[in-house]
Coordinates of C-alpha atoms and ligand atoms in Angstrom, one line a residue:
M25 CA -32.3 140.9 146.4
K26 CA -31.1 137.8 148.3
A27 CA -30.0 138.1 151.9
T28 CA -29.2 135.8 154.8
C29 CA -31.9 136.4 157.5
W30 CA -31.9 135.3 161.1
M31 CA -35.1 133.3 161.6
G32 CA -34.7 132.0 165.2
M33 CA -32.5 129.8 167.2
R34 CA -30.0 127.9 164.9
K35 CA -32.0 129.0 161.9
V36 CA -30.9 131.3 159.1
E37 CA -32.5 131.5 155.6
V38 CA -31.6 133.1 152.4
R39 CA -34.7 135.2 151.5
E40 CA -35.8 137.8 149.0
V41 CA -35.8 141.3 150.7
P42 CA -36.0 144.8 149.4
E43 CA -32.8 146.3 148.0
P44 CA -31.2 149.0 150.3
K45 CA -31.5 152.6 149.4
I46 CA -29.4 155.7 150.2
L47 CA -30.9 157.2 153.3
N48 CA -28.3 159.8 154.3
S49 CA -25.8 161.9 152.3
R50 CA -22.9 160.0 153.8
D51 CA -24.2 156.5 152.8
A52 CA -22.9 154.2 150.1
I53 CA -24.6 151.1 148.6
I54 CA -22.2 148.3 148.1
R55 CA -22.7 145.3 145.8
V56 CA -21.2 142.5 147.9
T57 CA -18.7 140.2 146.2
N58 CA -17.4 138.3 149.3
T59 CA -18.7 137.9 152.8
A60 CA -17.8 135.7 155.7
I61 CA -19.4 134.0 158.6
C62 CA -17.8 135.0 161.9
G63 CA -17.6 133.4 165.4
S64 CA -19.6 136.4 166.5
D65 CA -22.4 135.3 164.2
L66 CA -22.6 132.0 166.1
H67 CA -23.6 134.0 169.2
F68 CA -26.9 135.1 167.7
Y69 CA -27.3 131.8 165.8
N70 CA -27.2 130.1 169.2
G71 CA -29.6 132.6 170.8
F72 CA -27.1 134.5 173.0
I73 CA -27.6 138.0 171.5
P74 CA -30.7 139.9 172.7
G75 CA -32.6 142.2 170.3
M76 CA -32.7 140.0 167.2
K77 CA -35.9 140.0 165.2
K78 CA -37.1 137.3 162.8
G79 CA -36.1 138.4 159.3
D80 CA -33.1 140.5 160.3
V81 CA -30.4 140.5 157.6
V82 CA -27.1 139.4 159.2
G83 CA -23.4 139.5 158.4
H84 CA -20.7 142.0 159.3
E85 CA -17.6 140.8 157.4
F86 CA -18.0 141.9 153.7
M87 CA -16.5 143.7 150.8
G88 CA -17.6 144.6 147.4
E89 CA -18.1 147.3 144.7
V90 CA -19.5 150.7 145.3
V91 CA -22.7 151.1 143.2
E92 CA -24.2 154.3 144.6
L93 CA -23.0 157.1 146.7
G94 CA -24.6 159.8 148.9
R95 CA -23.5 163.3 147.9
E96 CA -21.2 163.9 150.8
V97 CA -19.0 160.9 150.2
G98 CA -16.2 162.5 148.3
N99 CA -13.4 160.0 148.8
L100 CA -15.1 157.1 146.9
A101 CA -16.3 156.6 143.4
V102 CA -18.8 154.3 141.8
G103 CA -17.0 151.2 140.8
D104 CA -14.4 151.3 143.6
R105 CA -13.5 148.0 145.2
V106 CA -13.8 148.4 149.0
V107 CA -13.6 146.4 152.2
V108 CA -15.9 147.6 155.0
P109 CA -15.1 147.6 158.8
F110 CA -17.8 146.0 161.0
P111 CA -18.1 148.9 163.5
I112 CA -20.2 151.7 162.1
A113 CA -18.5 154.9 163.1
C114 CA -19.1 158.6 162.3
G115 CA -15.5 159.6 162.4
R116 CA -16.3 162.9 164.1
C117 CA -17.5 162.3 167.7
E118 CA -15.3 162.4 170.8
Q119 CA -14.7 158.6 170.7
C120 CA -14.0 158.5 166.9
T121 CA -11.5 161.4 167.2
R122 CA -9.7 159.3 169.8
E123 CA -9.7 156.4 167.2
M124 CA -12.0 154.4 169.5
Y125 CA -14.3 153.6 166.6
S126 CA -16.2 150.8 168.1
L127 CA -17.4 153.3 170.8
C128 CA -18.8 155.8 168.2
E129 CA -21.4 157.9 170.0
N130 CA -23.4 158.6 166.9
S131 CA -24.0 155.3 165.1
N132 CA -26.4 153.4 167.3
P133 CA -30.0 154.8 167.0
N134 CA -31.1 152.3 169.6
A135 CA -28.5 153.4 172.2
W136 CA -31.1 153.2 174.9
M137 CA -31.3 149.5 174.6
A138 CA -27.6 149.0 175.0
E139 CA -27.5 151.6 177.9
K140 CA -29.9 149.4 179.9
M141 CA -27.5 146.5 179.6
W142 CA -24.1 148.1 179.6
G143 CA -24.5 151.6 181.1
Y144 CA -23.4 153.4 177.9
S145 CA -23.8 152.3 174.2
P146 CA -21.0 151.3 171.9
C147 CA -21.2 151.8 168.1
G148 CA -23.8 150.2 165.8
I149 CA -22.7 147.0 164.0
F150 CA -23.9 145.6 160.7
G151 CA -26.4 142.7 161.1
Y152 CA -25.9 142.4 164.8
S153 CA -29.2 143.0 166.6
H154 CA -31.5 145.9 167.2
M155 CA -29.6 146.6 170.4
L156 CA -26.6 147.5 168.2
G157 CA -28.5 149.6 165.7
G158 CA -30.8 147.2 163.7
Y159 CA -28.6 147.7 160.6
A160 CA -29.0 145.2 157.8
G161 CA -25.9 143.1 157.4
G162 CA -23.7 142.2 154.5
Q163 CA -24.4 138.5 154.0
S164 CA -26.5 139.7 151.1
E165 CA -26.3 140.9 147.5
Y166 CA -26.3 144.6 148.5
V167 CA -25.8 146.6 151.7
R168 CA -26.2 150.1 152.8
V169 CA -23.0 151.4 154.4
P170 CA -23.5 154.5 156.6
F171 CA -20.6 157.0 157.1
A172 CA -19.0 155.6 153.9
D173 CA -16.6 158.6 153.9
V174 CA -15.0 157.2 157.0
G175 CA -15.2 153.4 157.1
P176 CA -14.6 151.6 153.7
L177 CA -11.1 151.1 152.5
K178 CA -10.2 151.1 148.8
V179 CA -8.4 147.8 147.9
P180 CA -5.4 148.4 145.6
D181 CA -5.3 146.3 142.4
E182 CA -2.4 144.1 143.6
V183 CA -4.4 142.8 146.5
E184 CA -7.0 140.0 145.8
D185 CA -10.5 140.2 147.2
E186 CA -10.0 137.3 149.6
Q187 CA -6.8 138.8 150.9
A188 CA -8.6 142.0 151.8
L189 CA -11.8 140.6 153.1
F190 CA -10.6 139.9 156.6
L191 CA -9.6 143.5 157.1
S192 CA -13.3 143.9 157.9
D193 CA -12.9 142.2 161.2
I194 CA -10.9 139.2 162.2
F195 CA -7.4 140.3 161.1
P196 CA -7.6 143.6 163.0
T197 CA -9.3 141.9 165.9
G198 CA -6.6 139.3 166.3
Y199 CA -4.0 142.1 165.8
M200 CA -5.6 144.3 168.4
A201 CA -5.8 141.4 170.8
A202 CA -2.0 141.0 170.6
E203 CA -1.4 144.7 170.6
M204 CA -3.3 145.1 173.9
C205 CA -0.9 142.7 175.5
G206 CA 2.0 145.2 175.2
I207 CA 4.3 142.5 174.1
R208 CA 8.0 143.0 174.8
P209 CA 10.6 141.1 172.6
G210 CA 10.7 137.4 173.7
D211 CA 7.5 137.4 175.7
V212 CA 5.4 134.2 176.0
V213 CA 1.8 134.7 174.8
A214 CA -0.9 132.1 175.4
V215 CA -4.0 132.1 173.1
W216 CA -7.2 130.4 174.1
G217 CA -9.2 129.5 171.0
C218 CA -7.8 128.6 167.6
G219 CA -10.8 129.9 165.6
P220 CA -10.1 132.6 163.0
V221 CA -9.6 135.3 165.7
G222 CA -7.2 133.1 167.6
Q223 CA -5.2 132.3 164.4
F224 CA -4.8 136.0 163.6
A225 CA -3.9 136.7 167.2
I226 CA -1.1 134.0 167.0
K227 CA 0.4 135.5 163.9
S228 CA 0.1 139.0 165.2
A229 CA 1.7 138.2 168.5
Y230 CA 4.8 137.0 166.6
M231 CA 4.7 140.2 164.4
L232 CA 4.8 142.2 167.6
G233 CA 7.8 140.4 168.9
A234 CA 6.6 137.5 171.0
G235 CA 9.2 134.8 171.5
R236 CA 6.8 132.0 172.0
V237 CA 3.1 131.6 171.4
I238 CA 1.1 128.7 173.0
A239 CA -2.3 128.0 171.5
I240 CA -5.1 126.1 173.2
D241 CA -8.2 124.4 171.7
R242 CA -9.7 121.0 171.5
F243 CA -10.0 120.6 167.7
D244 CA -6.9 119.0 166.4
Y245 CA -7.3 120.4 162.9
R246 CA -7.4 123.9 164.3
L247 CA -4.4 123.2 166.5
E248 CA -2.5 121.9 163.5
I249 CA -3.1 125.2 161.6
A250 CA -1.8 127.1 164.7
R251 CA 1.2 124.9 164.8
E252 CA 2.1 124.5 161.1
G253 CA 1.0 127.8 159.8
G254 CA 1.3 130.0 162.9
G255 CA 4.4 128.6 164.5
A256 CA 2.6 128.1 167.9
E257 CA 3.2 125.3 170.4
T258 CA -0.2 123.8 171.0
L259 CA -2.2 122.2 173.9
N260 CA -5.4 120.2 173.4
Y261 CA -7.4 120.9 176.6
E262 CA -9.1 117.6 176.4
D263 CA -5.7 115.8 176.6
V264 CA -3.8 117.9 179.2
H265 CA -4.5 120.0 182.3
V266 CA -4.0 123.4 180.8
L267 CA -2.9 125.3 183.9
E268 CA -0.3 122.6 184.8
A269 CA 0.9 122.3 181.2
L270 CA 1.4 126.1 180.9
Q271 CA 3.3 126.2 184.2
E272 CA 5.6 123.5 183.1
M273 CA 6.2 125.2 179.8
T274 CA 7.1 128.6 181.4
G275 CA 9.3 127.6 184.3
G276 CA 6.5 127.6 186.8
R277 CA 5.7 131.3 186.2
G278 CA 2.9 131.3 183.6
P279 CA 2.7 133.1 180.2
D280 CA 3.4 136.8 180.2
H281 CA 0.2 137.5 178.4
C282 CA -3.0 135.5 177.9
I283 CA -5.4 136.2 175.1
D284 CA -9.1 135.0 175.3
A285 CA -10.1 134.4 171.7
V286 CA -13.0 132.2 172.8
G287 CA -15.7 134.4 174.2
L288 CA -19.1 133.7 175.8
E289 CA -19.6 130.2 174.4
G290 CA -16.6 128.7 176.1
H291 CA -16.5 124.9 176.5
S292 CA -14.6 122.7 178.9
P293 CA -14.5 119.0 179.8
G294 CA -14.6 119.9 183.5
P295 CA -17.4 120.4 186.0
G296 CA -17.2 124.1 185.6
F297 CA -18.8 123.7 182.2
I298 CA -21.9 122.0 183.7
Y299 CA -22.1 124.8 186.3
D300 CA -22.2 127.4 183.5
K301 CA -24.6 125.4 181.3
I302 CA -27.1 125.1 184.1
K303 CA -26.8 128.7 185.1
T304 CA -27.1 130.0 181.6
N305 CA -30.1 127.7 180.9
L306 CA -31.8 129.1 184.0
Y307 CA -30.9 132.7 182.9
M308 CA -28.9 133.2 186.1
E309 CA -25.8 133.9 184.1
T310 CA -25.7 135.1 180.5
D311 CA -22.2 133.9 179.4
R312 CA -19.9 130.9 179.8
P313 CA -16.5 132.5 180.7
V314 CA -14.6 129.2 180.9
A315 CA -11.6 130.4 178.9
L316 CA -11.5 133.8 180.6
R317 CA -11.3 132.3 184.1
E318 CA -8.6 129.9 183.0
A319 CA -6.6 132.7 181.3
I320 CA -6.7 134.8 184.5
L321 CA -5.5 131.9 186.6
A322 CA -2.8 130.9 184.1
C323 CA -1.3 134.4 183.6
R324 CA 2.1 135.3 185.1
S325 CA 1.7 137.7 188.1
G326 CA 1.9 141.2 186.7
G327 CA 0.8 140.0 183.2
T328 CA -1.9 141.0 180.8
I329 CA -5.2 139.4 180.0
S330 CA -6.4 140.5 176.6
V331 CA -10.1 139.7 175.9
A332 CA -11.0 139.6 172.2
G333 CA -13.7 137.0 172.7
V334 CA -17.2 138.6 172.9
Y335 CA -19.0 138.6 176.2
G336 CA -22.6 139.9 176.4
G337 CA -23.7 140.3 180.0
F338 CA -23.0 138.9 183.4
I339 CA -20.7 136.2 184.5
D340 CA -20.1 134.1 187.7
K341 CA -17.1 132.8 189.5
F342 CA -14.9 135.6 188.2
P343 CA -11.5 135.2 189.9
M344 CA -11.2 138.9 190.9
G345 CA -8.9 137.9 193.8
A346 CA -6.3 136.7 191.3
V347 CA -6.6 139.9 189.3
V348 CA -6.0 142.2 192.3
N349 CA -3.5 140.2 194.3
R350 CA -1.4 139.3 191.4
S351 CA -1.5 142.8 189.7
L352 CA -3.1 141.5 186.4
T353 CA -4.2 144.0 183.7
I354 CA -7.4 143.2 181.8
R355 CA -7.9 144.9 178.4
S356 CA -10.7 144.3 176.0
G357 CA -12.9 145.8 173.3
Q358 CA -14.8 145.3 170.1
C359 CA -12.1 146.0 167.6
H360 CA -11.5 149.6 166.5
V361 CA -11.2 148.2 163.0
Q362 CA -10.8 151.5 161.2
R363 CA -7.6 152.2 163.1
Y364 CA -5.9 149.1 161.8
M365 CA -7.1 148.7 158.2
K366 CA -4.4 150.7 156.4
P367 CA -1.4 149.5 158.4
L368 CA -2.6 145.9 158.1
L369 CA -3.3 146.3 154.4
N370 CA 0.3 147.4 154.1
R371 CA 1.5 144.3 155.9
I372 CA -0.5 142.2 153.3
I373 CA 1.1 144.2 150.4
R374 CA 4.6 143.7 152.0
G375 CA 3.9 140.0 152.2
D376 CA 4.2 139.8 156.0
I377 CA 0.9 137.8 156.0
D378 CA -1.6 136.4 153.5
P379 CA -4.9 136.2 155.3
R380 CA -6.2 133.6 152.8
F381 CA -4.6 130.9 155.0
I382 CA -7.8 131.0 157.1
I383 CA -10.3 130.1 154.4
T384 CA -11.4 126.5 154.3
H385 CA -14.8 126.8 152.5
R386 CA -16.1 128.9 149.7
M387 CA -19.8 128.7 149.0
H388 CA -22.5 130.5 147.2
L389 CA -24.6 132.9 149.3
D390 CA -27.6 130.5 148.7
E391 CA -25.7 128.0 150.8
A392 CA -25.4 130.2 153.9
P393 CA -27.6 128.0 156.1
D394 CA -25.2 125.0 155.4
G395 CA -22.2 127.3 156.0
Y396 CA -23.6 128.3 159.4
D397 CA -24.4 124.7 160.3
M398 CA -20.9 123.5 159.3
F399 CA -19.0 126.3 161.0
F400 CA -21.1 125.9 164.2
K401 CA -20.5 122.1 164.3
K402 CA -16.8 122.4 163.3
Q403 CA -17.6 119.8 160.6
D404 CA -15.4 119.1 157.6
E405 CA -12.5 120.8 159.3
C406 CA -14.2 124.1 158.9
L407 CA -12.3 127.2 160.0
K408 CA -13.7 130.0 157.8
V409 CA -16.6 130.1 155.3
V410 CA -16.6 132.7 152.6
L411 CA -19.9 133.3 150.9
K412 CA -20.1 134.6 147.3
P413 CA -23.4 136.3 146.3
Ligands
NAD5 P1 -14.8 130.3 166.6 O1 -16.1 129.8 167.3 O2 -14.4 129.7 165.3 O3 -13.6 129.9 167.6 C1 -13.7 129.7 169.0 C2 -12.7 128.6 169.4 O4 -12.6 128.5 170.8 C3 -13.2 127.3 168.9 O5 -12.2 126.6 168.1 C4 -13.4 126.5 170.2 O6 -13.1 125.1 170.1 C5 -12.5 127.2 171.1 N1 -12.8 127.0 172.6 C6 -13.9 126.9 173.2 N2 -13.8 126.7 174.5 C7 -12.4 126.8 174.7 C8 -11.6 126.7 175.9 N3 -12.2 126.5 177.1 N4 -10.3 126.8 175.8 C9 -9.7 127.0 174.5 N5 -10.4 127.0 173.4 C10 -11.8 126.9 173.5 O7 -14.9 131.9 166.6 P2 -13.9 133.1 166.1 O8 -14.4 133.6 164.8 O9 -12.5 132.7 166.2 O10 -14.2 134.1 167.2 C11 -13.7 133.9 168.6 C12 -14.4 135.0 169.5 O11 -14.0 136.3 169.1 C13 -15.9 135.0 169.5 O12 -16.4 135.2 170.8 C14 -16.2 136.2 168.6 O13 -17.5 136.7 168.9 C15 -15.1 137.1 169.0 N6 -14.8 138.2 168.1 C16 -14.6 139.4 168.7 C17 -14.3 140.5 168.0 C18 -14.0 141.8 168.6 O14 -14.0 142.8 167.9 N7 -13.6 141.8 169.9 C19 -14.4 140.4 166.6 C20 -14.6 139.2 166.0 C21 -14.9 138.1 166.8
ZN6 ZN1 -16.9 139.2 163.1
ZN7 ZN1 -18.3 158.6 166.1

């Protein structure tokens, strides 16, 4: 079958690989019909994720048709149309029973690798390094889905493929980012990053009662989507001083909640960026927490910093003094997608949101390398690429 494979820094190729087989009684094999490229994929594309091997099949946002089932998967049938959550979770361990699915204690066979870096291991993730399980991903024609009795959600007939696809990751991720803020009616929420995750965080913040959302990025076409479609006020950080602008917009107090939807590849026009570039190039720091630092400094005293952006390792110049002395709360996590799939599917059915607003490019799976290049370079006003095998 054809699959998108990581071949090194800024290099993916669509190659012929063996078709997946059922290995465990709770597995399913899915024929992928739609799969997307995520901002998280850019982190391994750009060489920030340890534990990638040449030839690894990538991709963790996908949906498709069930073609084969292990004997213990009683809730699905061959032919079902399903969307699959990116965290692989057993549904039975201590963390899964607390609905902390991205912390599943049973799904990462290479837990020892993650423990070295993080103390304990989170769940395994499709197509996202050997440190997170070495599972083949879904930017391919077929994929093996472990614990298929727990993860995949059947898509009802009235919902189109492309409406359901983002229940695999970015819609729940943006929603959880907003939910972690503990928004009270009328609160002001600032969102750093107007990529797909930021866009869903903006819409979700309003769904959860925010009075105002202020979105920050440097790409005008992304800010425009945040403004026109999302109803956010916007700041281009190349044109304004973000901290000053936010103060001015909030009566000198700062936003009640600040969402980091940027992550470890943060960019800034200021000298801080050069500092982080040099330190990461010398392997003296692993991530560039530009947006996170700014979000902490910008937040109202007593407010919440919600970190949806992915960080991998160790960061510098972390303003811990501001966190302690101004009673800030920091919340974070890889999204516990399984927890949000059904409620958010219901929101799609009710018409609260149509996730297709995010799609700017539809391409054949064969064109995955062009899709990655365009999404990375933000060319052709790219916001989200959907690949069709
Ligand atoms: P993306 O790359 O399309 O978007 C990131 C945006 O941040 C870009 O538009 C970029 O211009 C902007 N940006 C960069 N530096 C900035 C700064 N200093 N201030 C404001 N904006 C800045 O990616 P995406 O798909 O939207 O994903 C965003 C982040 O969320 C990534 O780190 C991704 O790994 C992470 N993510 C996390 C989860 C989770 O479960 N926690 C799930 C999916 C994605
Ligand atoms: Zn993703
Ligand atoms: Zn589990």
